[in-house]
XYZ file of N, CA and C in Angstrom:
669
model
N 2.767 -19.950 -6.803
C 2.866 -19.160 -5.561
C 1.590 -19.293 -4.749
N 1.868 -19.383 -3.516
C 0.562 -19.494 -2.497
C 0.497 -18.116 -1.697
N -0.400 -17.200 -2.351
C -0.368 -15.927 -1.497
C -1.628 -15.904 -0.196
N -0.855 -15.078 0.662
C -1.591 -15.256 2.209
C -3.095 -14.441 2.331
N -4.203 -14.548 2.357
C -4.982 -13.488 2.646
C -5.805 -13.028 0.975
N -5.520 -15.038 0.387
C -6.198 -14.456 -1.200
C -7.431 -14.283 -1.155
N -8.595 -14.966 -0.087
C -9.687 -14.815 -0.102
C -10.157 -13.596 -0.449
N -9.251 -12.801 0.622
C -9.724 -11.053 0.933
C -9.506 -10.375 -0.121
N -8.460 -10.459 -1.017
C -7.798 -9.972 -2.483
C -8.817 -10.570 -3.376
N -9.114 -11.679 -3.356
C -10.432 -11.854 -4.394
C -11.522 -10.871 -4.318
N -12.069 -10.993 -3.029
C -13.180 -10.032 -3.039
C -12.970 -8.485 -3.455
N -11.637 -8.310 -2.820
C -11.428 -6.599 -3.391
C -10.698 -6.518 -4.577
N -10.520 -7.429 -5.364
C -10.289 -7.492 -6.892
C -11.519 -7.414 -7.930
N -12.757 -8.345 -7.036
C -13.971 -8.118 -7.691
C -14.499 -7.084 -7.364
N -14.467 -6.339 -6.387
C -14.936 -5.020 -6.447
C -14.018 -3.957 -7.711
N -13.201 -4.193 -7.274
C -12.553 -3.325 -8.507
C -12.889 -3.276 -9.715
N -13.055 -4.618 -10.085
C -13.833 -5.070 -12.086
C -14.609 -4.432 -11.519
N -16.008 -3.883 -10.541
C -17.256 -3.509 -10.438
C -18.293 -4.946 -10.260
N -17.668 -5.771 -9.775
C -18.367 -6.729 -9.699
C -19.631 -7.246 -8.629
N -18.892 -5.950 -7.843
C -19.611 -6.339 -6.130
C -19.977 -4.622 -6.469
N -20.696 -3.861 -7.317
C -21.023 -2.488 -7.479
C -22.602 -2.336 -7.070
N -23.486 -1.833 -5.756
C -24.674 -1.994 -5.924
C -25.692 -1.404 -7.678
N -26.454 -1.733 -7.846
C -27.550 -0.804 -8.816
C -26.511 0.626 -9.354
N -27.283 1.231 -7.664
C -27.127 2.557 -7.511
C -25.279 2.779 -7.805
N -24.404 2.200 -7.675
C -23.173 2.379 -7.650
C -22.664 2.742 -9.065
N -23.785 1.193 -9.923
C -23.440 1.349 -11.543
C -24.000 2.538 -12.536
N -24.661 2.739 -11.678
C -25.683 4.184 -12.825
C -24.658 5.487 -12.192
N -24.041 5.245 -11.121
C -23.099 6.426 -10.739
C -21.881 6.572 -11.976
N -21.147 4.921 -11.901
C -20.239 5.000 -12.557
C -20.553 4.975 -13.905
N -21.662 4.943 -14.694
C -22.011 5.322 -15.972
C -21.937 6.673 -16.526
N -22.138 7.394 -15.664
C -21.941 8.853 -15.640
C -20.716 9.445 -15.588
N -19.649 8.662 -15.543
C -18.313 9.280 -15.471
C -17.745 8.640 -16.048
N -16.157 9.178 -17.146
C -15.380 8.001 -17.692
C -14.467 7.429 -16.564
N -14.563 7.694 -14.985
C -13.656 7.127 -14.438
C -14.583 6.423 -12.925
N -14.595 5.448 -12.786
C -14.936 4.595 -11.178
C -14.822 5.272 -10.344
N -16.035 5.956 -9.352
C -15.165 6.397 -7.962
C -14.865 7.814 -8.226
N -15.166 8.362 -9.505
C -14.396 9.613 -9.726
C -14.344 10.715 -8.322
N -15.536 10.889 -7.693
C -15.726 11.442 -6.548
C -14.429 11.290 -5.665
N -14.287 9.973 -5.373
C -12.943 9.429 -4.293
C -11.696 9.717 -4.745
N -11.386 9.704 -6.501
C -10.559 9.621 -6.806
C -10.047 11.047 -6.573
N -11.156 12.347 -6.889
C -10.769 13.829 -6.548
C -10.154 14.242 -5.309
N -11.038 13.493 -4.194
C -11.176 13.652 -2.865
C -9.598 13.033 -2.382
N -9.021 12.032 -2.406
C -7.525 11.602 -1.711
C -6.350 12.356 -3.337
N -7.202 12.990 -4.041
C -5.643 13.996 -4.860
C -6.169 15.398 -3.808
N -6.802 15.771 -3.636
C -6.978 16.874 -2.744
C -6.442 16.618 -1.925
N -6.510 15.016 -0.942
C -6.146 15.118 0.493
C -4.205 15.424 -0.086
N -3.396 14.655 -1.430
C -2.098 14.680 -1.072
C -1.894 15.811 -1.941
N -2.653 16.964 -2.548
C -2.404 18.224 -2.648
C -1.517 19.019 -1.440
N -2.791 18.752 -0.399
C -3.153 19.571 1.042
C -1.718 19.085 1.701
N -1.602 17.983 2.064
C -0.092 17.536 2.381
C 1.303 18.314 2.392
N 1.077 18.403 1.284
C 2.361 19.631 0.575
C 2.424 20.845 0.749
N 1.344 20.919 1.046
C 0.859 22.729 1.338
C 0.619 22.590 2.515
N 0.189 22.052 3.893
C 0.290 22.288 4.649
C 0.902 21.167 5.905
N 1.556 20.446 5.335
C 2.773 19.998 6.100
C 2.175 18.342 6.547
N 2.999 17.784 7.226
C 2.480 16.132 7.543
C 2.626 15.725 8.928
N 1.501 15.384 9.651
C 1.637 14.971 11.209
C 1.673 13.222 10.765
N 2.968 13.073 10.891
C 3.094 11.184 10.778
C 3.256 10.354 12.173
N 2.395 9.433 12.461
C 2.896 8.987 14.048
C 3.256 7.575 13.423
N 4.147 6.736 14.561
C 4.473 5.884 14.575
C 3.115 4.929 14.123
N 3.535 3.332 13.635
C 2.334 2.833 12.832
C 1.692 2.198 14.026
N 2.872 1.414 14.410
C 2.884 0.698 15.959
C 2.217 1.434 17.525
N 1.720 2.684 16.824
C 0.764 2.712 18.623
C -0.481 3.171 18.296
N -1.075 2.083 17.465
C -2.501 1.912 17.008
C -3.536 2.821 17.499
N -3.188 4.167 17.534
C -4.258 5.043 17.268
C -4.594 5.709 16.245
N -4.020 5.494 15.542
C -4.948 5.801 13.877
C -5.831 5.492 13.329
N -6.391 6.747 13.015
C -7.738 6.711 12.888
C -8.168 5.716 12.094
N -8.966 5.304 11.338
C -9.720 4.271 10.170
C -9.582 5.851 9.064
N -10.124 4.839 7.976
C -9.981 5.441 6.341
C -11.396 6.838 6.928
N -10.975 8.287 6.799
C -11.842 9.452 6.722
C -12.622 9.446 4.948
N -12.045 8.278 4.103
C -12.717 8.229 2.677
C -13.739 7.008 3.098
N -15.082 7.145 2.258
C -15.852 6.343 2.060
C -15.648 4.959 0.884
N -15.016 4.150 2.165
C -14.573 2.743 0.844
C -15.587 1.623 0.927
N -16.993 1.940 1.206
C -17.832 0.646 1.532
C -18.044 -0.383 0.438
N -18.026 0.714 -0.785
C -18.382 -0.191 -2.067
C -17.133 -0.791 -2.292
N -16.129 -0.798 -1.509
C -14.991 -1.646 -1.982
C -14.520 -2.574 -0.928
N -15.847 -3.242 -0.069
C -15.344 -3.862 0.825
C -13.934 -3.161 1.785
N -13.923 -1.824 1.890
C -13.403 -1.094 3.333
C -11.662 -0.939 2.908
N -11.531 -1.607 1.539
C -9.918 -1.299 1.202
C -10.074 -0.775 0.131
N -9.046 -0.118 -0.496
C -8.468 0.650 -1.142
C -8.152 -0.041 -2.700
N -7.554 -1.391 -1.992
C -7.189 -1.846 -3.293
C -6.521 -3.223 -2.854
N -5.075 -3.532 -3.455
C -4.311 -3.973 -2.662
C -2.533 -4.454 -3.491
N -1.424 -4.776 -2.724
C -0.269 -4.333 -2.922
C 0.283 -5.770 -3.213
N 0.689 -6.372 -4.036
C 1.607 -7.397 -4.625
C 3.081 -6.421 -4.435
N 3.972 -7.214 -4.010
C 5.270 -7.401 -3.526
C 6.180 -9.056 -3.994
N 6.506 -9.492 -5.076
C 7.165 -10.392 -5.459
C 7.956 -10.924 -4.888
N 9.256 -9.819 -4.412
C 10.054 -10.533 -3.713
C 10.034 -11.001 -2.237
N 8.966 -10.513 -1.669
C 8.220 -10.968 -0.426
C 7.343 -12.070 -0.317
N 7.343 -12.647 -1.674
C 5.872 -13.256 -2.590
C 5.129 -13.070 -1.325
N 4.031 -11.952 -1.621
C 2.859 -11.110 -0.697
C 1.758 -10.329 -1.925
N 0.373 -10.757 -1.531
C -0.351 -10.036 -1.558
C -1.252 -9.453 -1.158
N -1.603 -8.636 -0.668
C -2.308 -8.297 1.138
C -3.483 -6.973 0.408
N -4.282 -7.052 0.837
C -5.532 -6.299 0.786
C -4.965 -5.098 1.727
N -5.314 -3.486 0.653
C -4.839 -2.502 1.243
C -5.423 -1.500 1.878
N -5.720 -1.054 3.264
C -6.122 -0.414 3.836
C -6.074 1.245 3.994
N -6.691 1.988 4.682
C -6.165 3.672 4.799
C -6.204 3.362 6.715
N -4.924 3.781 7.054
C -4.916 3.827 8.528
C -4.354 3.089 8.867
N -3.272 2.968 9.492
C -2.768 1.826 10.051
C -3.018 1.269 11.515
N -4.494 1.448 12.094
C -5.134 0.907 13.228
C -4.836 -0.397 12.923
N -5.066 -0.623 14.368
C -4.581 -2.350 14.607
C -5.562 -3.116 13.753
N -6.822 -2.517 13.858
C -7.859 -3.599 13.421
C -7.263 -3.922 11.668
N -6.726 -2.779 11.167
C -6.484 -2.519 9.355
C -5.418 -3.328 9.406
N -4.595 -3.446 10.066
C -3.106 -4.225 10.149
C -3.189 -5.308 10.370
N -4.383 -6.127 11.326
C -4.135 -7.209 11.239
C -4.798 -7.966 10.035
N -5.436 -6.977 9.210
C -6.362 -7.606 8.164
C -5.577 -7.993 6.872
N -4.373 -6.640 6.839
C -3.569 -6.875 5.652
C -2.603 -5.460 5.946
N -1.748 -4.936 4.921
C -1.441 -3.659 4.645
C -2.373 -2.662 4.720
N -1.262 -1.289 5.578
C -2.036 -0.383 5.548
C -1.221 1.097 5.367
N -1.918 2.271 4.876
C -1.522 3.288 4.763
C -1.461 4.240 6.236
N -0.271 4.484 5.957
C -0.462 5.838 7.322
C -1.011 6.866 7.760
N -1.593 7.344 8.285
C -2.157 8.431 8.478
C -1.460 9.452 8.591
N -1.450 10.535 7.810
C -0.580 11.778 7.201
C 0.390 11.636 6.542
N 0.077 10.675 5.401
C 1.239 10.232 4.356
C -0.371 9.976 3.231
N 0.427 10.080 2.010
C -0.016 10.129 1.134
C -0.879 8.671 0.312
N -2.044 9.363 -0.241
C -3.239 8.517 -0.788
C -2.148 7.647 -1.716
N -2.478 6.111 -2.132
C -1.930 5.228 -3.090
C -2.445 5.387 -4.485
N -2.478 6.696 -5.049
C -2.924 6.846 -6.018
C -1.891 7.811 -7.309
N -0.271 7.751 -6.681
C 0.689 8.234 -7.317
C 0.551 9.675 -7.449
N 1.183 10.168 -8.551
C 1.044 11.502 -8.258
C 2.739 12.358 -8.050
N 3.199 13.011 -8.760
C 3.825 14.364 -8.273
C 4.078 15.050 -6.840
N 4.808 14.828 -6.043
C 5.115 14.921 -4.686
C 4.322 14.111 -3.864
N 4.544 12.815 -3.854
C 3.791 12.078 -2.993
C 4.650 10.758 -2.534
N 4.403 10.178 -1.022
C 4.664 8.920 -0.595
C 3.910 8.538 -0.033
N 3.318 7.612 -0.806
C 2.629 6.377 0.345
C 3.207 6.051 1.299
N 3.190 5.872 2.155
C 3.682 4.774 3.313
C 2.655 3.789 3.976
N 3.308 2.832 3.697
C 2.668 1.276 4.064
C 3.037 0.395 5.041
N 2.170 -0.012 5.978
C 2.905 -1.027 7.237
C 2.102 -2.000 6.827
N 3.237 -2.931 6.882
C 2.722 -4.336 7.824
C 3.390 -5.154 8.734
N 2.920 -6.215 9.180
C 3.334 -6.884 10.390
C 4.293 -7.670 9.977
N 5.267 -7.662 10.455
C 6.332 -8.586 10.377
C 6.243 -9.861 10.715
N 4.779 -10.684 9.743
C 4.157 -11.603 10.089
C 2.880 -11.902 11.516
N 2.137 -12.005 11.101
C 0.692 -12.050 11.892
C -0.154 -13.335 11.513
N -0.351 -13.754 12.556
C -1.256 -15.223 13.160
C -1.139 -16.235 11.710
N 0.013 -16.976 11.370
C 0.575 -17.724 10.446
C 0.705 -17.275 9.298
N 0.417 -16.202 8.860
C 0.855 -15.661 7.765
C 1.759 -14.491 7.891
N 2.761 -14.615 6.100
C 3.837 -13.946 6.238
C 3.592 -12.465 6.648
N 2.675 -11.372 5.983
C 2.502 -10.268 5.993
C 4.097 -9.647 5.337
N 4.498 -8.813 6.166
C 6.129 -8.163 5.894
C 7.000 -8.980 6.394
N 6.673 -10.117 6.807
C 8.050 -10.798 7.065
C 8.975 -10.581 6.635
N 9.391 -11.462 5.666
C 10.375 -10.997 4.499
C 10.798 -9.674 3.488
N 10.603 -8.607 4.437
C 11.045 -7.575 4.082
C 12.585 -7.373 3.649
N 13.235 -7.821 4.573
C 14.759 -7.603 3.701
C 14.905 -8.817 2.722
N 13.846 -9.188 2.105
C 14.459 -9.560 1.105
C 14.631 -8.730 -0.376
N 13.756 -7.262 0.392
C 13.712 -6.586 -0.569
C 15.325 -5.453 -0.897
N 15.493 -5.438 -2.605
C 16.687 -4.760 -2.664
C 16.346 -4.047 -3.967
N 17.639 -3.219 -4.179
C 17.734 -2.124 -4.804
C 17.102 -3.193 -6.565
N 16.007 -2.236 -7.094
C 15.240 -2.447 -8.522
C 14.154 -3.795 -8.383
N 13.926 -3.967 -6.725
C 12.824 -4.953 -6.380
C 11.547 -4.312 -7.006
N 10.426 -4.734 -7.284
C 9.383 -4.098 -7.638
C 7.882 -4.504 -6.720
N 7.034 -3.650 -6.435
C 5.907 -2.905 -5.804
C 5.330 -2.628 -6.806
N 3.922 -3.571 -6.509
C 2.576 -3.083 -7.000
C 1.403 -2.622 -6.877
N 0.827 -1.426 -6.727
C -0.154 -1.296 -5.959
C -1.262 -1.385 -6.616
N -2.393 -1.950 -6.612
C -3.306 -1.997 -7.889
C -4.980 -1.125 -6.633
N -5.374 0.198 -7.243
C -6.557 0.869 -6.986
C -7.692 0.943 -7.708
N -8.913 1.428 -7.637
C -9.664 1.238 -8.245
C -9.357 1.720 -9.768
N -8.706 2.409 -9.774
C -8.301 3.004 -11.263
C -7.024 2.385 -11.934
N -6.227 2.334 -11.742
C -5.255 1.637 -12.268
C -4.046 0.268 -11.353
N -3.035 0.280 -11.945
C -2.080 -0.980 -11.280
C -1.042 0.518 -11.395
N -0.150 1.189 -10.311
C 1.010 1.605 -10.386
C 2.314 1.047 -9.866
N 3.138 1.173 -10.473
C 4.521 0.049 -10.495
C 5.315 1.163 -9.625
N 6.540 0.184 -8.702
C 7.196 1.102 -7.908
C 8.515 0.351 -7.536
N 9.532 1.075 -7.981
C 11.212 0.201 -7.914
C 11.846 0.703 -6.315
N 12.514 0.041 -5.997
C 12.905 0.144 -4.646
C 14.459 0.633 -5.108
N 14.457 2.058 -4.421
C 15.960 2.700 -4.704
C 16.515 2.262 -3.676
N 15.938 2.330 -2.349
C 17.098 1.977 -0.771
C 16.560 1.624 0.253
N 17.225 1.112 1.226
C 16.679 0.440 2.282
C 17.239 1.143 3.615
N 16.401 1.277 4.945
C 17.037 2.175 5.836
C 16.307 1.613 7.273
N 17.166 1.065 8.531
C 16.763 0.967 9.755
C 16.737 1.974 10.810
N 16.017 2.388 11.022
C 15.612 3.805 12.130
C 14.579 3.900 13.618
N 14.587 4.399 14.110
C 13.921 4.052 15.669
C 12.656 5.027 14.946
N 11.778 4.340 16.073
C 9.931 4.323 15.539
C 9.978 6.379 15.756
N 10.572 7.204 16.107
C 10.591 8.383 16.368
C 10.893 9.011 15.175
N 11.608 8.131 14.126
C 12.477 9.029 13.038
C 11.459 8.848 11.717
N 10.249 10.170 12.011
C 9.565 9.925 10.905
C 10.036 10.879 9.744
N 10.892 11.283 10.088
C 11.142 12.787 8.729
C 11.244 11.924 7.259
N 11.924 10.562 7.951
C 12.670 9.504 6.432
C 11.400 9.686 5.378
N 10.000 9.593 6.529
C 8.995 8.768 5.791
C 8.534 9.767 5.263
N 8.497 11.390 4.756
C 7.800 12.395 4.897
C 8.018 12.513 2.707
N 7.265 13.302 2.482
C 7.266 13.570 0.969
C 8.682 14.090 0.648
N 8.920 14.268 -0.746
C 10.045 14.144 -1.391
C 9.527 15.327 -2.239
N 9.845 16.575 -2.554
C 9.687 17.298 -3.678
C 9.661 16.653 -4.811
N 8.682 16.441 -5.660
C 9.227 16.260 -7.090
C 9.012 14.490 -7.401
N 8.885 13.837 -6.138
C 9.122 12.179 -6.222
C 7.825 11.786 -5.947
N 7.587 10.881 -6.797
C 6.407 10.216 -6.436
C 6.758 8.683 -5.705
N 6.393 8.268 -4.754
C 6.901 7.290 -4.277
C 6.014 6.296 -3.079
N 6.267 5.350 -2.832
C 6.697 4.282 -1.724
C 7.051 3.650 -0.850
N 6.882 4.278 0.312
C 7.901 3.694 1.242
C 6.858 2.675 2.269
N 7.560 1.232 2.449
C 7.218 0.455 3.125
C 7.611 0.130 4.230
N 7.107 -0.288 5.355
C 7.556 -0.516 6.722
C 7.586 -1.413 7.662
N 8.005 -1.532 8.499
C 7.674 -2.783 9.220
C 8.602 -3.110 10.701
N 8.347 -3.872 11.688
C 9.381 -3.882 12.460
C 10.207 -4.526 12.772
N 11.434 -4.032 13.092
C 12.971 -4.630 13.054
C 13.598 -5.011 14.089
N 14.420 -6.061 14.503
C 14.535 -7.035 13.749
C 13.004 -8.247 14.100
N 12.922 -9.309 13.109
C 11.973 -9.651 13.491
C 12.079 -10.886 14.765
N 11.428 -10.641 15.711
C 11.233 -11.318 16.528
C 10.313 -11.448 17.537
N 9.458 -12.215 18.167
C 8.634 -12.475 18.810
C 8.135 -10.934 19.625
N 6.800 -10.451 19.512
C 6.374 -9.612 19.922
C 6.556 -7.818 19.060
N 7.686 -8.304 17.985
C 8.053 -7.512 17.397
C 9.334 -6.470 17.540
N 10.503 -6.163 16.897
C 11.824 -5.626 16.589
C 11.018 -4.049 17.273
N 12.509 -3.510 18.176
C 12.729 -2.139 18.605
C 12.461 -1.179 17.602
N 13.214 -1.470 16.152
C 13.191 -0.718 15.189
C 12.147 -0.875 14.079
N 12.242 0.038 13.153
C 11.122 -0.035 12.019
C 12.208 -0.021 10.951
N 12.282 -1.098 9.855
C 12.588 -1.158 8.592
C 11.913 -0.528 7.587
N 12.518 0.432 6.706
C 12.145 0.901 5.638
C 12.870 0.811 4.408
N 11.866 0.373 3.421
C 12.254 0.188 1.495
C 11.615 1.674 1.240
N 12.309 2.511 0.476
C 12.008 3.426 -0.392
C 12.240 2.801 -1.916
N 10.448 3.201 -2.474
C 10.588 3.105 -3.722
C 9.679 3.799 -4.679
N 10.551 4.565 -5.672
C 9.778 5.347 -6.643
C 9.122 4.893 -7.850
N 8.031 5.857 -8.471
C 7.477 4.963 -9.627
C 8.150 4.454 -11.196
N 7.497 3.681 -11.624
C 8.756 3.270 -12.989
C 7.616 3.098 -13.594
N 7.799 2.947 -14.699
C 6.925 2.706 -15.642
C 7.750 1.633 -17.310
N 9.412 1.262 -16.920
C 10.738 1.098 -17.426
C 10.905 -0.129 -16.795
N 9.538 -1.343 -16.499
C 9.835 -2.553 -16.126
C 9.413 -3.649 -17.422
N 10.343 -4.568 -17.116
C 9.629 -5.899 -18.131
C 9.029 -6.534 -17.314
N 7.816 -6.388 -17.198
C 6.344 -7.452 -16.641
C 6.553 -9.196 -16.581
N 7.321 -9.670 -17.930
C 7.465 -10.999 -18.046
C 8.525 -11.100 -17.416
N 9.418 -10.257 -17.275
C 10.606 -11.158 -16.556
C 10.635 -11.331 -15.272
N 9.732 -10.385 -14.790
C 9.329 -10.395 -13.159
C 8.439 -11.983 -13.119
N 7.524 -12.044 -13.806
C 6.985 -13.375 -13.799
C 7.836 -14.395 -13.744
N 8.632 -14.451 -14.753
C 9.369 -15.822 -15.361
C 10.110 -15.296 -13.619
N 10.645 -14.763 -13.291
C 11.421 -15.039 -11.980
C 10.771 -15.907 -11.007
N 9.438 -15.032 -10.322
C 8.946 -15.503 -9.475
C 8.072 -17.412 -10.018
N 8.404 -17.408 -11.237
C 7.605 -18.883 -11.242
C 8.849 -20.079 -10.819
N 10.519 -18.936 -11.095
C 10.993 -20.237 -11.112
C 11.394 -20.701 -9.512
């Protein structure tokens, strides 16, 4: 597989091992059994707060969203980043879906939930339905029901199955809003694809699993 944007996934893969960690970063994380523990408290607070006090979601597409309000410097400015198989995609993952974050790779929405799983939570993720020769979300409908989503953060890799797929005008954010009880996924992008970009926004909903075979997802995508 030839994934788009591996340069950028290298570097924020080596940050993740701690590879790109200043001095001062490593004597931090010696002190804790977890990387980041600070950040990691700070976005379960932000998708605590969510639930308790409700979600302002705007469309991804009218690039005023803000940049990441978390401090991601030691991670080269992303989060992490999101393997998608049946898209074969792997895109360096952002907080905000400003233009500048979108054209770099995937990004999270602003008033949707941190990529760090969790008990009443949805990520929501845009990308471009392809940007300056690379795929990005192009191939979004190729995604279908038990497709699998990976999001890998500084702390772990969480797995995510795609229950359904849904086309809706850029106004209909309720789809994208938390789920009591679900921890989840939802990805986005715009519909249909065509030059300058689709009227509509495509959405995959998908919740977490932990009830996947790892090799057979491989053995697929090699053949």
């Amino acid at each position: 597989r030839e994934w788009k944007t591996q340069q950028e996934v290298n570097q924020i893969s080596a940050a993740l091992r701690n590879d790109n960690f200043t001095a001062d970063a490593k004597d931090e994380t010696e002190e804790s059994d977890i990387p980041f523990s600070d950040l990691h408290d700070e976005m379960q607070a932000y998708n605590e707060e969510l639930v308790i006090s409700g979600q302002n979601i705007m469309d991804a597409w009218n690039y005023e969203q803000a940049p990441s309000e978390f401090d991601l410097s030691l991670l080269d400015g992303a989060i992490g980043y999101i393997e998608i198989p049946d898209m074969k995609v792997r895109l360096p993952l952002y907080i905000g879906a400003s233009g500048e974050n979108l054209a770099k790779g995937a990004a999270v929405l602003s008033g949707t939930s941190m990529p760090i799983g969790g008990e009443s939570t949805n990520c929501v993720i845009a990308g471009h339905r392809g940007w300056r020769g690379s795929a990005y979300f192009q191939y979004i409908e190729n995604m279908e029901i038990g497709s699998l989503v990976y999001i890998t953060n500084p702390w772990e890799t969480l797995t995510y199955q795609v229950t359904g797929t849904d086309i809706v005008t850029p106004s209909n954010v309720d789809c994208t809003k938390i789920r009591e009880g679900k921890d989840m996924v939802t990805l986005i992008s715009c519909h249909p694809y065509v030059l300058g970009g689709g009227a509509y926004r495509y959405l995959v909903f998908c919740e977490r699993t932990e009830d996947v075979d790892d090799e057979a997802v491989l053995e697929k995508n090699v053949q």
